[in-house]
Amino acid sequence: MATAIAIDGPAGAGKSTIARYAAKTLGFIYVDTGALYRAIGLAAQRRGYAGDDQAAVVPMLSEIKVELAFNEAHEQIVLLDGEDVSGLIRTPEISMMASAVSAIPEVRAYLLDLQRDMAHRNNVIMDGRDIGTVVLPDAQIKIFLSASPECRARRRYDELIEKGMDVKYEDILNDVIARDYADSHRDIAPLKPADDAIMVDTSGEDLETSVNKLVDLMRSRL
Ligand code: DC
């Protein structure tokens, strides 16, 4: 039986930093499920569709192929129709597209088997919004990470500036607030902690401190 650790929470709470480091330390595979929704958002954007246009996005699902692969450094790569789109999906525009397509039930169903299959075949740390509640309800450890919107917007802003992108803090904060609202108010698989999730707030803490605390916690429970 493979072991699964689920990490859910809003954008910018530190999920990917924590999951990536913990996976390396524990020898697990890190699966970033947001990248899958982003790849579908990118496919819709390339066709000129609005992310919430179900009538256009649903038929598109049978025309595209989304896959996860891992490079030699065990980092996840997301492929859209065989093209490595891992870098292209990291823009604020694709963040909003991903959030919009993720509210479509057929999109979630389309990605469910892929995510479960990864977890059955490997020991995984999987991050997302509904991993502990829907995708892997039997995960051995479930963590729900959160932080204030301002703190999360600041982290995302620093990350994008570091990548050389021209962004404004206020725009990022507004995006964070809009995306939180959309992700936690959608009808299907809304962002919410599983009943048995361990709640962790990373506001005002540097991520290194949070990472160390969480890796200790995971080790003690495995
Ligand atoms: O984690 P992220 O910012 O890369 O996710 C992009 C969007 O995808 C996010 O706004 C909500 C959606 N998402 C989801 O609905 N379920 C997941 N398991 C992961 C992401």
PDB file of C-alpha atoms and ligand atoms in Angstrom:
ATOM      1  CA  MET A   1       0.000   0.000   0.000  1.00  0.00           C
ATOM      2  CA  ALA A   2       1.370   3.378  -0.975  1.00  0.00           C
ATOM      3  CA  THR A   3       1.394   6.168   1.581  1.00  0.00           C
ATOM      4  CA  ALA A   4      -0.300   9.509   0.882  1.00  0.00           C
ATOM      5  CA  ILE A   5       0.012  12.880   2.546  1.00  0.00           C
ATOM      6  CA  ALA A   6      -2.605  15.440   1.519  1.00  0.00           C
ATOM      7  CA  ILE A   7      -1.908  19.155   1.814  1.00  0.00           C
ATOM      8  CA  ASP A   8      -4.790  21.480   1.033  1.00  0.00           C
ATOM      9  CA  GLY A   9      -5.279  25.196   1.428  1.00  0.00           C
ATOM     10  CA  PRO A  10      -5.628  28.477  -0.441  1.00  0.00           C
ATOM     11  CA  ALA A  11      -3.106  29.850  -2.953  1.00  0.00           C
ATOM     12  CA  GLY A  12       0.089  31.165  -1.412  1.00  0.00           C
ATOM     13  CA  ALA A  13      -0.190  29.472   1.992  1.00  0.00           C
ATOM     14  CA  GLY A  14       3.142  27.762   1.304  1.00  0.00           C
ATOM     15  CA  LYS A  15       1.787  24.390   0.185  1.00  0.00           C
ATOM     16  CA  SER A  16       4.178  23.838  -2.712  1.00  0.00           C
ATOM     17  CA  THR A  17       7.319  24.962  -0.838  1.00  0.00           C
ATOM     18  CA  ILE A  18       6.454  22.761   2.118  1.00  0.00           C
ATOM     19  CA  ALA A  19       5.313  19.769   0.058  1.00  0.00           C
ATOM     20  CA  ARG A  20       8.342  19.895  -2.247  1.00  0.00           C
ATOM     21  CA  TYR A  21      10.818  19.990   0.628  1.00  0.00           C
ATOM     22  CA  ALA A  22       8.990  17.375   2.692  1.00  0.00           C
ATOM     23  CA  ALA A  23       8.787  15.036  -0.316  1.00  0.00           C
ATOM     24  CA  LYS A  24      12.527  15.310  -0.846  1.00  0.00           C
ATOM     25  CA  THR A  25      13.226  14.656   2.829  1.00  0.00           C
ATOM     26  CA  LEU A  26      10.841  11.707   3.108  1.00  0.00           C
ATOM     27  CA  GLY A  27      11.617  10.243  -0.335  1.00  0.00           C
ATOM     28  CA  PHE A  28       8.056  10.750  -1.586  1.00  0.00           C
ATOM     29  CA  ILE A  29       6.895  12.091  -4.947  1.00  0.00           C
ATOM     30  CA  TYR A  30       5.473  15.605  -4.833  1.00  0.00           C
ATOM     31  CA  VAL A  31       2.336  16.040  -6.924  1.00  0.00           C
ATOM     32  CA  ASP A  32       1.133  19.606  -7.521  1.00  0.00           C
ATOM     33  CA  THR A  33      -2.478  19.152  -8.632  1.00  0.00           C
ATOM     34  CA  GLY A  34      -3.009  22.875  -9.316  1.00  0.00           C
ATOM     35  CA  ALA A  35      -0.740  22.434 -12.350  1.00  0.00           C
ATOM     36  CA  LEU A  36      -3.333  20.089 -13.891  1.00  0.00           C
ATOM     37  CA  TYR A  37      -6.098  22.696 -13.603  1.00  0.00           C
ATOM     38  CA  ARG A  38      -3.668  25.273 -14.936  1.00  0.00           C
ATOM     39  CA  ALA A  39      -2.915  23.122 -17.996  1.00  0.00           C
ATOM     40  CA  ILE A  40      -6.633  22.926 -18.760  1.00  0.00           C
ATOM     41  CA  GLY A  41      -6.908  26.695 -18.194  1.00  0.00           C
ATOM     42  CA  LEU A  42      -4.077  27.193 -20.676  1.00  0.00           C
ATOM     43  CA  ALA A  43      -5.728  24.925 -23.245  1.00  0.00           C
ATOM     44  CA  ALA A  44      -8.959  26.961 -22.929  1.00  0.00           C
ATOM     45  CA  GLN A  45      -7.097  30.258 -23.155  1.00  0.00           C
ATOM     46  CA  ARG A  46      -5.265  29.146 -26.300  1.00  0.00           C
ATOM     47  CA  ARG A  47      -8.592  28.396 -27.927  1.00  0.00           C
ATOM     48  CA  GLY A  48      -9.927  31.811 -26.885  1.00  0.00           C
ATOM     49  CA  TYR A  49     -12.523  30.380 -24.480  1.00  0.00           C
ATOM     50  CA  ALA A  50     -13.590  32.028 -21.222  1.00  0.00           C
ATOM     51  CA  GLY A  51     -12.685  29.754 -18.290  1.00  0.00           C
ATOM     52  CA  ASP A  52     -16.291  29.547 -17.133  1.00  0.00           C
ATOM     53  CA  ASP A  53     -17.682  28.730 -20.589  1.00  0.00           C
ATOM     54  CA  GLN A  54     -18.762  25.173 -19.827  1.00  0.00           C
ATOM     55  CA  ALA A  55     -20.278  24.634 -23.281  1.00  0.00           C
ATOM     56  CA  ALA A  56     -16.843  25.243 -24.820  1.00  0.00           C
ATOM     57  CA  VAL A  57     -14.551  23.789 -22.128  1.00  0.00           C
ATOM     58  CA  VAL A  58     -16.330  20.431 -21.617  1.00  0.00           C
ATOM     59  CA  PRO A  59     -16.080  19.220 -25.257  1.00  0.00           C
ATOM     60  CA  MET A  60     -12.460  20.433 -25.306  1.00  0.00           C
ATOM     61  CA  LEU A  61     -11.599  17.790 -22.674  1.00  0.00           C
ATOM     62  CA  SER A  62     -11.953  14.973 -25.196  1.00  0.00           C
ATOM     63  CA  GLU A  63      -9.588  16.773 -27.580  1.00  0.00           C
ATOM     64  CA  ILE A  64      -6.692  17.370 -25.163  1.00  0.00           C
ATOM     65  CA  LYS A  65      -4.270  15.190 -23.249  1.00  0.00           C
ATOM     66  CA  VAL A  66      -2.940  16.293 -19.853  1.00  0.00           C
ATOM     67  CA  GLU A  67      -0.155  14.222 -18.318  1.00  0.00           C
ATOM     68  CA  LEU A  68       2.263  14.405 -15.417  1.00  0.00           C
ATOM     69  CA  ALA A  69       5.879  13.374 -15.769  1.00  0.00           C
ATOM     70  CA  PHE A  70       8.982  13.735 -13.591  1.00  0.00           C
ATOM     71  CA  ASN A  71      12.454  14.873 -14.628  1.00  0.00           C
ATOM     72  CA  GLU A  72      15.769  13.494 -13.312  1.00  0.00           C
ATOM     73  CA  ALA A  73      15.583  15.851 -10.327  1.00  0.00           C
ATOM     74  CA  HIS A  74      12.181  14.249  -9.527  1.00  0.00           C
ATOM     75  CA  GLU A  75      10.459  17.552 -10.289  1.00  0.00           C
ATOM     76  CA  GLN A  76       6.999  17.437 -11.749  1.00  0.00           C
ATOM     77  CA  ILE A  77       6.476  18.380 -15.375  1.00  0.00           C
ATOM     78  CA  VAL A  78       3.014  18.939 -16.809  1.00  0.00           C
ATOM     79  CA  LEU A  79       2.426  18.044 -20.429  1.00  0.00           C
ATOM     80  CA  LEU A  80      -0.393  19.403 -22.561  1.00  0.00           C
ATOM     81  CA  ASP A  81      -0.700  17.354 -25.743  1.00  0.00           C
ATOM     82  CA  GLY A  82       2.885  16.263 -25.241  1.00  0.00           C
ATOM     83  CA  GLU A  83       4.240  19.828 -24.819  1.00  0.00           C
ATOM     84  CA  ASP A  84       5.978  20.735 -21.554  1.00  0.00           C
ATOM     85  CA  VAL A  85       3.876  23.701 -20.350  1.00  0.00           C
ATOM     86  CA  SER A  86       5.240  23.767 -16.770  1.00  0.00           C
ATOM     87  CA  GLY A  87       6.561  27.336 -17.174  1.00  0.00           C
ATOM     88  CA  LEU A  88       3.726  28.731 -19.285  1.00  0.00           C
ATOM     89  CA  ILE A  89       1.063  27.956 -16.672  1.00  0.00           C
ATOM     90  CA  ARG A  90       2.650  30.157 -13.973  1.00  0.00           C
ATOM     91  CA  THR A  91       1.106  33.499 -14.885  1.00  0.00           C
ATOM     92  CA  PRO A  92      -1.600  35.488 -13.049  1.00  0.00           C
ATOM     93  CA  GLU A  93      -3.862  35.148 -16.099  1.00  0.00           C
ATOM     94  CA  ILE A  94      -3.610  31.351 -16.063  1.00  0.00           C
ATOM     95  CA  SER A  95      -4.209  31.389 -12.279  1.00  0.00           C
ATOM     96  CA  MET A  96      -7.610  32.943 -12.913  1.00  0.00           C
ATOM     97  CA  MET A  97      -8.324  30.615 -15.859  1.00  0.00           C
ATOM     98  CA  ALA A  98      -7.435  27.597 -13.686  1.00  0.00           C
ATOM     99  CA  SER A  99      -9.734  28.770 -10.912  1.00  0.00           C
ATOM    100  CA  ALA A 100     -12.594  29.222 -13.417  1.00  0.00           C
ATOM    101  CA  VAL A 101     -12.213  25.838 -15.161  1.00  0.00           C
ATOM    102  CA  SER A 102     -11.808  24.099 -11.785  1.00  0.00           C
ATOM    103  CA  ALA A 103     -15.436  24.951 -10.927  1.00  0.00           C
ATOM    104  CA  ILE A 104     -16.679  22.828 -13.862  1.00  0.00           C
ATOM    105  CA  PRO A 105     -17.674  19.331 -12.598  1.00  0.00           C
ATOM    106  CA  GLU A 106     -16.520  17.579 -15.805  1.00  0.00           C
ATOM    107  CA  VAL A 107     -13.056  19.133 -15.430  1.00  0.00           C
ATOM    108  CA  ARG A 108     -12.749  17.786 -11.885  1.00  0.00           C
ATOM    109  CA  ALA A 109     -13.981  14.338 -12.954  1.00  0.00           C
ATOM    110  CA  TYR A 110     -11.519  14.342 -15.864  1.00  0.00           C
ATOM    111  CA  LEU A 111      -8.580  14.889 -13.483  1.00  0.00           C
ATOM    112  CA  LEU A 112      -9.717  12.606 -10.664  1.00  0.00           C
ATOM    113  CA  ASP A 113      -8.436   9.265 -12.011  1.00  0.00           C
ATOM    114  CA  LEU A 114      -5.112  10.754 -13.013  1.00  0.00           C
ATOM    115  CA  GLN A 115      -4.565  12.042  -9.448  1.00  0.00           C
ATOM    116  CA  ARG A 116      -5.705   8.814  -7.765  1.00  0.00           C
ATOM    117  CA  ASP A 117      -3.604   6.736 -10.095  1.00  0.00           C
ATOM    118  CA  MET A 118      -0.465   8.697  -9.144  1.00  0.00           C
ATOM    119  CA  ALA A 119      -1.222   8.085  -5.472  1.00  0.00           C
ATOM    120  CA  HIS A 120      -1.839   4.366  -5.910  1.00  0.00           C
ATOM    121  CA  ARG A 121       1.437   3.790  -7.678  1.00  0.00           C
ATOM    122  CA  ASN A 122       3.711   6.007  -5.548  1.00  0.00           C
ATOM    123  CA  ASN A 123       4.192   7.353  -2.064  1.00  0.00           C
ATOM    124  CA  VAL A 124       2.960  10.896  -2.595  1.00  0.00           C
ATOM    125  CA  ILE A 125       2.665  14.272  -1.000  1.00  0.00           C
ATOM    126  CA  MET A 126      -0.142  15.793  -3.012  1.00  0.00           C
ATOM    127  CA  ASP A 127      -1.187  19.412  -2.725  1.00  0.00           C
ATOM    128  CA  GLY A 128      -4.375  21.062  -3.899  1.00  0.00           C
ATOM    129  CA  ARG A 129      -7.773  22.165  -2.626  1.00  0.00           C
ATOM    130  CA  ASP A 130      -9.744  18.921  -2.293  1.00  0.00           C
ATOM    131  CA  ILE A 131      -7.089  16.243  -1.798  1.00  0.00           C
ATOM    132  CA  GLY A 132      -8.028  15.334   1.782  1.00  0.00           C
ATOM    133  CA  THR A 133     -11.768  15.711   1.174  1.00  0.00           C
ATOM    134  CA  VAL A 134     -12.323  14.211  -2.308  1.00  0.00           C
ATOM    135  CA  VAL A 135      -9.271  12.893  -4.134  1.00  0.00           C
ATOM    136  CA  LEU A 136      -7.592  10.920  -1.319  1.00  0.00           C
ATOM    137  CA  PRO A 137     -10.052  10.766   1.591  1.00  0.00           C
ATOM    138  CA  ASP A 138      -8.021   7.842   3.013  1.00  0.00           C
ATOM    139  CA  ALA A 139      -4.705   9.741   3.052  1.00  0.00           C
ATOM    140  CA  GLN A 140      -2.691   8.807   6.149  1.00  0.00           C
ATOM    141  CA  ILE A 141      -1.941  12.456   6.943  1.00  0.00           C
ATOM    142  CA  LYS A 142      -4.040  15.474   5.997  1.00  0.00           C
ATOM    143  CA  ILE A 143      -2.833  19.006   6.511  1.00  0.00           C
ATOM    144  CA  PHE A 144      -4.805  22.182   5.869  1.00  0.00           C
ATOM    145  CA  LEU A 145      -2.463  25.133   5.457  1.00  0.00           C
ATOM    146  CA  SER A 146      -3.621  28.715   5.559  1.00  0.00           C
ATOM    147  CA  ALA A 147      -2.283  32.247   6.051  1.00  0.00           C
ATOM    148  CA  SER A 148      -3.774  35.744   5.834  1.00  0.00           C
ATOM    149  CA  PRO A 149      -4.578  37.033   2.300  1.00  0.00           C
ATOM    150  CA  GLU A 150      -2.021  39.861   2.724  1.00  0.00           C
ATOM    151  CA  CYS A 151       0.724  37.461   3.719  1.00  0.00           C
ATOM    152  CA  ARG A 152      -0.075  35.118   0.818  1.00  0.00           C
ATOM    153  CA  ALA A 153      -0.250  37.982  -1.692  1.00  0.00           C
ATOM    154  CA  ARG A 154       3.138  39.247  -0.483  1.00  0.00           C
ATOM    155  CA  ARG A 155       4.721  35.810  -0.986  1.00  0.00           C
ATOM    156  CA  ARG A 156       3.247  35.414  -4.472  1.00  0.00           C
ATOM    157  CA  TYR A 157       4.314  38.984  -5.370  1.00  0.00           C
ATOM    158  CA  ASP A 158       7.918  38.337  -4.240  1.00  0.00           C
ATOM    159  CA  GLU A 159       7.942  35.078  -6.225  1.00  0.00           C
ATOM    160  CA  LEU A 160       6.727  36.711  -9.458  1.00  0.00           C
ATOM    161  CA  ILE A 161       9.075  39.715  -9.086  1.00  0.00           C
ATOM    162  CA  GLU A 162      11.961  37.311  -8.586  1.00  0.00           C
ATOM    163  CA  LYS A 163      11.002  35.684 -11.888  1.00  0.00           C
ATOM    164  CA  GLY A 164      11.269  39.128 -13.507  1.00  0.00           C
ATOM    165  CA  MET A 165       7.529  39.629 -14.012  1.00  0.00           C
ATOM    166  CA  ASP A 166       6.027  43.111 -13.982  1.00  0.00           C
ATOM    167  CA  VAL A 167       3.239  42.877 -11.381  1.00  0.00           C
ATOM    168  CA  LYS A 168       1.641  45.132  -8.724  1.00  0.00           C
ATOM    169  CA  TYR A 169       1.085  44.005  -5.120  1.00  0.00           C
ATOM    170  CA  GLU A 170      -2.485  45.400  -5.076  1.00  0.00           C
ATOM    171  CA  ASP A 171      -3.401  43.408  -8.195  1.00  0.00           C
ATOM    172  CA  ILE A 172      -2.004  40.217  -6.679  1.00  0.00           C
ATOM    173  CA  LEU A 173      -3.891  40.841  -3.412  1.00  0.00           C
ATOM    174  CA  ASN A 174      -7.141  41.392  -5.333  1.00  0.00           C
ATOM    175  CA  ASP A 175      -6.526  38.185  -7.322  1.00  0.00           C
ATOM    176  CA  VAL A 176      -5.858  36.246  -4.101  1.00  0.00           C
ATOM    177  CA  ILE A 177      -9.096  37.492  -2.532  1.00  0.00           C
ATOM    178  CA  ALA A 178     -11.134  36.807  -5.705  1.00  0.00           C
ATOM    179  CA  ARG A 179      -9.644  33.338  -6.149  1.00  0.00           C
ATOM    180  CA  ASP A 180     -10.189  32.413  -2.464  1.00  0.00           C
ATOM    181  CA  TYR A 181     -13.808  33.396  -2.790  1.00  0.00           C
ATOM    182  CA  ALA A 182     -14.329  31.469  -6.025  1.00  0.00           C
ATOM    183  CA  ASP A 183     -12.463  28.367  -4.782  1.00  0.00           C
ATOM    184  CA  SER A 184     -14.331  28.184  -1.472  1.00  0.00           C
ATOM    185  CA  HIS A 185     -17.814  29.027  -2.788  1.00  0.00           C
ATOM    186  CA  ARG A 186     -18.064  26.745  -5.816  1.00  0.00           C
ATOM    187  CA  ASP A 187     -20.664  23.969  -5.621  1.00  0.00           C
ATOM    188  CA  ILE A 188     -18.307  21.120  -6.348  1.00  0.00           C
ATOM    189  CA  ALA A 189     -15.342  20.168  -4.145  1.00  0.00           C
ATOM    190  CA  PRO A 190     -15.011  23.628  -2.553  1.00  0.00           C
ATOM    191  CA  LEU A 191     -11.862  24.510  -0.668  1.00  0.00           C
ATOM    192  CA  LYS A 192     -12.455  23.371   2.896  1.00  0.00           C
ATOM    193  CA  PRO A 193     -10.550  21.356   5.487  1.00  0.00           C
ATOM    194  CA  ALA A 194     -11.299  17.642   5.867  1.00  0.00           C
ATOM    195  CA  ASP A 195     -12.813  16.824   9.276  1.00  0.00           C
ATOM    196  CA  ASP A 196      -9.620  15.008  10.244  1.00  0.00           C
ATOM    197  CA  ALA A 197      -7.161  17.581   8.839  1.00  0.00           C
ATOM    198  CA  ILE A 198      -4.432  19.121  10.974  1.00  0.00           C
ATOM    199  CA  MET A 199      -4.897  22.900  10.763  1.00  0.00           C
ATOM    200  CA  VAL A 200      -1.723  24.962  10.313  1.00  0.00           C
ATOM    201  CA  ASP A 201      -1.518  28.759   9.899  1.00  0.00           C
ATOM    202  CA  THR A 202       1.755  30.001   8.386  1.00  0.00           C
ATOM    203  CA  SER A 203       1.075  33.794   8.654  1.00  0.00           C
ATOM    204  CA  GLY A 204       4.003  35.754   9.983  1.00  0.00           C
ATOM    205  CA  GLU A 205       6.207  32.693  10.010  1.00  0.00           C
ATOM    206  CA  ASP A 206       9.036  32.246   7.542  1.00  0.00           C
ATOM    207  CA  LEU A 207       8.445  29.194   5.420  1.00  0.00           C
ATOM    208  CA  GLU A 208      11.599  27.475   6.618  1.00  0.00           C
ATOM    209  CA  THR A 209      10.170  27.357  10.146  1.00  0.00           C
ATOM    210  CA  SER A 210       6.864  25.985   8.852  1.00  0.00           C
ATOM    211  CA  VAL A 211       8.654  23.389   6.711  1.00  0.00           C
ATOM    212  CA  ASN A 212      10.709  22.078   9.626  1.00  0.00           C
ATOM    213  CA  LYS A 213       7.694  21.886  11.929  1.00  0.00           C
ATOM    214  CA  LEU A 214       5.633  20.033   9.344  1.00  0.00           C
ATOM    215  CA  VAL A 215       8.325  17.555   8.380  1.00  0.00           C
ATOM    216  CA  ASP A 216       8.728  16.692  12.091  1.00  0.00           C
ATOM    217  CA  LEU A 217       4.983  16.273  12.365  1.00  0.00           C
ATOM    218  CA  MET A 218       4.840  14.015   9.278  1.00  0.00           C
ATOM    219  CA  ARG A 219       7.712  11.869  10.542  1.00  0.00           C
ATOM    220  CA  SER A 220       5.995  11.416  13.896  1.00  0.00           C
ATOM    221  CA  ARG A 221       2.813  10.215  12.217  1.00  0.00           C
ATOM    222  CA  LEU A 222       4.154   7.917   9.523  1.00  0.00           C
TER     223      LEU A 222
HETATM  224  O1   DC B   1      -2.633  25.660  -6.499  1.00  0.00           O
HETATM  225  P1   DC B   1      -2.785  26.542  -7.751  1.00  0.00           P
HETATM  226  O2   DC B   1      -2.802  28.005  -7.457  1.00  0.00           O
HETATM  227  O3   DC B   1      -1.783  26.189  -8.798  1.00  0.00           O
HETATM  228  O4   DC B   1      -4.227  26.144  -8.342  1.00  0.00           O
HETATM  229  C1   DC B   1      -4.795  26.770  -9.465  1.00  0.00           C
HETATM  230  C2   DC B   1      -6.318  26.701  -9.384  1.00  0.00           C
HETATM  231  O5   DC B   1      -6.730  25.343  -9.552  1.00  0.00           O
HETATM  232  C3   DC B   1      -6.929  27.156  -8.063  1.00  0.00           C
HETATM  233  O6   DC B   1      -7.458  28.458  -8.150  1.00  0.00           O
HETATM  234  C4   DC B   1      -8.024  26.189  -7.768  1.00  0.00           C
HETATM  235  C5   DC B   1      -7.798  25.035  -8.669  1.00  0.00           C
HETATM  236  N1   DC B   1      -7.475  23.789  -7.956  1.00  0.00           N
HETATM  237  C6   DC B   1      -8.522  23.008  -7.557  1.00  0.00           C
HETATM  238  O7   DC B   1      -9.677  23.399  -7.735  1.00  0.00           O
HETATM  239  N2   DC B   1      -8.284  21.810  -6.963  1.00  0.00           N
HETATM  240  C7   DC B   1      -7.030  21.384  -6.751  1.00  0.00           C
HETATM  241  N3   DC B   1      -6.825  20.193  -6.180  1.00  0.00           N
HETATM  242  C8   DC B   1      -5.930  22.191  -7.146  1.00  0.00           C
HETATM  243  C9   DC B   1      -6.187  23.410  -7.746  1.00  0.00           C
END
